[in-house]
Amino acid sequence: MEFTVSQIARMIDHSILQPQFTSEDVREGCAVAAKYHVASVCVRPSDVPLAVELLHGTDVQVGTVIGFPHGATSTEVKVVETEQAVARGATEIDMVINIGWLRSGDIAAVENEIRAIVQAAGEAPVKVILETAYLTDEEKLAACWAAERAGAAFVKTSTGFAPKGATIDDLALMRSAVSPKVQVKASGGIRSLDTLLAMAAVGVTRFGSSATADILEDLARRQASAPTGRD
């Protein structure tokens, strides 16, 4: 399937998450997001009010991260984080599961926590970050199944802060694990158009990336230089 620049842009969550980023970095990131009309920005929780202000009147959603990046804060804290983020204007929520609980085999606790975040998020879709770098295939499957049972809108590979990000094999596994009503988001190491397109081919519909401009400009150049089929 061939995509337009606009279609690819609407599949990207522009990431503005590095701990050293200043308010000016957030402003610049939001400007990129607005310029290319991406699906959303994904900002640190403290940056939600600024991003909401900067993107008011645009078609870009404001998302944020919960329990980021390790997933080890208590469920109660994650719930409060989520409630506060939504109250401040976040319209998408990316939460990190408790990786230790999952690896310990306590799937019920993982599922209950996801469900609590989904409930706290209200109408905001919840994307469940598995952090696949630390998991076996069996654990990835269990997390995907738990996320769907708990009402998550997406399962997502990575925070971008683990030793390994998204891979085609992991994405294909995750896509096979959930029903069509749950989408798959790839994040971590998505810095080229070719990588994004290969992942879209296995069913990924959302991408977390900070290389938004490079990806979209590359696609625009390719399409501009492509033969038109006319004599």
PDB file of C-alpha atoms in Angstrom, residues 69-158:
ATOM      1  CA  PRO A  69      10.014   5.182  31.825  1.00  0.00           C
ATOM      2  CA  HIS A  70      10.284   2.247  34.247  1.00  0.00           C
ATOM      3  CA  GLY A  71       6.643   1.459  35.041  1.00  0.00           C
ATOM      4  CA  ALA A  72       7.485   0.783  38.673  1.00  0.00           C
ATOM      5  CA  THR A  73       5.478   3.496  40.443  1.00  0.00           C
ATOM      6  CA  SER A  74       2.428   2.311  42.341  1.00  0.00           C
ATOM      7  CA  THR A  75      -0.925   1.915  40.646  1.00  0.00           C
ATOM      8  CA  GLU A  76      -2.328   4.670  42.852  1.00  0.00           C
ATOM      9  CA  VAL A  77       0.343   7.099  41.654  1.00  0.00           C
ATOM     10  CA  LYS A  78      -0.242   6.123  38.018  1.00  0.00           C
ATOM     11  CA  VAL A  79      -3.958   6.739  38.456  1.00  0.00           C
ATOM     12  CA  VAL A  80      -3.343  10.203  39.901  1.00  0.00           C
ATOM     13  CA  GLU A  81      -0.866  10.964  37.108  1.00  0.00           C
ATOM     14  CA  THR A  82      -3.495   9.975  34.561  1.00  0.00           C
ATOM     15  CA  GLU A  83      -6.280  11.975  36.170  1.00  0.00           C
ATOM     16  CA  GLN A  84      -4.080  15.032  36.407  1.00  0.00           C
ATOM     17  CA  ALA A  85      -2.888  14.694  32.806  1.00  0.00           C
ATOM     18  CA  VAL A  86      -6.441  14.490  31.502  1.00  0.00           C
ATOM     19  CA  ALA A  87      -7.547  17.404  33.678  1.00  0.00           C
ATOM     20  CA  ARG A  88      -4.717  19.466  32.206  1.00  0.00           C
ATOM     21  CA  GLY A  89      -5.775  18.707  28.656  1.00  0.00           C
ATOM     22  CA  ALA A  90      -4.031  15.494  27.608  1.00  0.00           C
ATOM     23  CA  THR A  91      -6.186  13.524  25.183  1.00  0.00           C
ATOM     24  CA  GLU A  92      -4.002  10.409  24.793  1.00  0.00           C
ATOM     25  CA  ILE A  93      -2.257   8.371  27.500  1.00  0.00           C
ATOM     26  CA  ASP A  94       0.820   6.156  27.061  1.00  0.00           C
ATOM     27  CA  MET A  95       1.353   4.080  30.215  1.00  0.00           C
ATOM     28  CA  VAL A  96       4.237   1.782  31.114  1.00  0.00           C
ATOM     29  CA  ILE A  97       3.211  -1.543  32.630  1.00  0.00           C
ATOM     30  CA  ASN A  98       4.795  -2.820  35.800  1.00  0.00           C
ATOM     31  CA  ILE A  99       7.462  -4.881  34.054  1.00  0.00           C
ATOM     32  CA  GLY A 100       8.524  -6.653  37.245  1.00  0.00           C
ATOM     33  CA  TRP A 101       4.974  -7.848  37.920  1.00  0.00           C
ATOM     34  CA  LEU A 102       4.699  -9.205  34.403  1.00  0.00           C
ATOM     35  CA  ARG A 103       8.033 -11.034  34.596  1.00  0.00           C
ATOM     36  CA  SER A 104       6.992 -12.452  37.974  1.00  0.00           C
ATOM     37  CA  GLY A 105       3.918 -13.968  36.356  1.00  0.00           C
ATOM     38  CA  ASP A 106       1.411 -11.750  38.169  1.00  0.00           C
ATOM     39  CA  ILE A 107      -0.717 -11.132  35.092  1.00  0.00           C
ATOM     40  CA  ALA A 108      -3.794 -10.303  37.174  1.00  0.00           C
ATOM     41  CA  ALA A 109      -1.988  -7.381  38.828  1.00  0.00           C
ATOM     42  CA  VAL A 110      -0.801  -6.109  35.447  1.00  0.00           C
ATOM     43  CA  GLU A 111      -4.303  -6.347  34.010  1.00  0.00           C
ATOM     44  CA  ASN A 112      -5.921  -4.674  37.012  1.00  0.00           C
ATOM     45  CA  GLU A 113      -3.473  -1.794  36.832  1.00  0.00           C
ATOM     46  CA  ILE A 114      -4.111  -1.247  33.129  1.00  0.00           C
ATOM     47  CA  ARG A 115      -7.857  -1.313  33.790  1.00  0.00           C
ATOM     48  CA  ALA A 116      -7.459   1.319  36.517  1.00  0.00           C
ATOM     49  CA  ILE A 117      -5.568   3.588  34.116  1.00  0.00           C
ATOM     50  CA  VAL A 118      -8.169   3.070  31.383  1.00  0.00           C
ATOM     51  CA  GLN A 119     -10.899   4.053  33.822  1.00  0.00           C
ATOM     52  CA  ALA A 120      -8.956   7.110  35.023  1.00  0.00           C
ATOM     53  CA  ALA A 121      -8.320   8.197  31.426  1.00  0.00           C
ATOM     54  CA  GLY A 122     -12.002   8.368  30.574  1.00  0.00           C
ATOM     55  CA  GLU A 123     -12.390   9.030  26.859  1.00  0.00           C
ATOM     56  CA  ALA A 124      -8.633   9.380  26.293  1.00  0.00           C
ATOM     57  CA  PRO A 125      -7.287   6.275  24.536  1.00  0.00           C
ATOM     58  CA  VAL A 126      -4.685   4.353  26.532  1.00  0.00           C
ATOM     59  CA  LYS A 127      -1.580   2.924  24.871  1.00  0.00           C
ATOM     60  CA  VAL A 128       0.067   0.207  26.950  1.00  0.00           C
ATOM     61  CA  ILE A 129       3.869   0.183  26.754  1.00  0.00           C
ATOM     62  CA  LEU A 130       5.237  -3.335  27.217  1.00  0.00           C
ATOM     63  CA  GLU A 131       8.975  -2.508  27.063  1.00  0.00           C
ATOM     64  CA  THR A 132       9.625  -5.539  24.874  1.00  0.00           C
ATOM     65  CA  ALA A 133      13.406  -5.416  25.327  1.00  0.00           C
ATOM     66  CA  TYR A 134      13.010  -7.049  28.727  1.00  0.00           C
ATOM     67  CA  LEU A 135      10.372  -9.662  27.850  1.00  0.00           C
ATOM     68  CA  THR A 136      10.127 -13.154  26.424  1.00  0.00           C
ATOM     69  CA  ASP A 137       7.667 -13.802  23.624  1.00  0.00           C
ATOM     70  CA  GLU A 138       5.367 -15.504  26.127  1.00  0.00           C
ATOM     71  CA  GLU A 139       5.449 -12.422  28.353  1.00  0.00           C
ATOM     72  CA  LYS A 140       4.755 -10.131  25.401  1.00  0.00           C
ATOM     73  CA  LEU A 141       1.716 -12.210  24.490  1.00  0.00           C
ATOM     74  CA  ALA A 142       0.453 -12.257  28.068  1.00  0.00           C
ATOM     75  CA  ALA A 143       0.811  -8.477  28.299  1.00  0.00           C
ATOM     76  CA  CYS A 144      -1.055  -7.944  25.025  1.00  0.00           C
ATOM     77  CA  TRP A 145      -3.907 -10.181  26.141  1.00  0.00           C
ATOM     78  CA  ALA A 146      -4.095  -8.421  29.508  1.00  0.00           C
ATOM     79  CA  ALA A 147      -4.123  -5.013  27.816  1.00  0.00           C
ATOM     80  CA  GLU A 148      -7.004  -5.978  25.564  1.00  0.00           C
ATOM     81  CA  ARG A 149      -9.029  -7.482  28.417  1.00  0.00           C
ATOM     82  CA  ALA A 150      -8.475  -4.270  30.395  1.00  0.00           C
ATOM     83  CA  GLY A 151      -9.821  -2.059  27.614  1.00  0.00           C
ATOM     84  CA  ALA A 152      -6.646  -0.533  26.200  1.00  0.00           C
ATOM     85  CA  ALA A 153      -6.808   1.092  22.770  1.00  0.00           C
ATOM     86  CA  PHE A 154      -3.212   0.259  21.789  1.00  0.00           C
ATOM     87  CA  VAL A 155      -0.358  -2.022  22.693  1.00  0.00           C
ATOM     88  CA  LYS A 156       3.026  -0.355  22.274  1.00  0.00           C
ATOM     89  CA  THR A 157       6.535  -1.770  22.113  1.00  0.00           C
ATOM     90  CA  SER A 158       8.860   0.536  23.970  1.00  0.00           C
TER      91      SER A 158
END
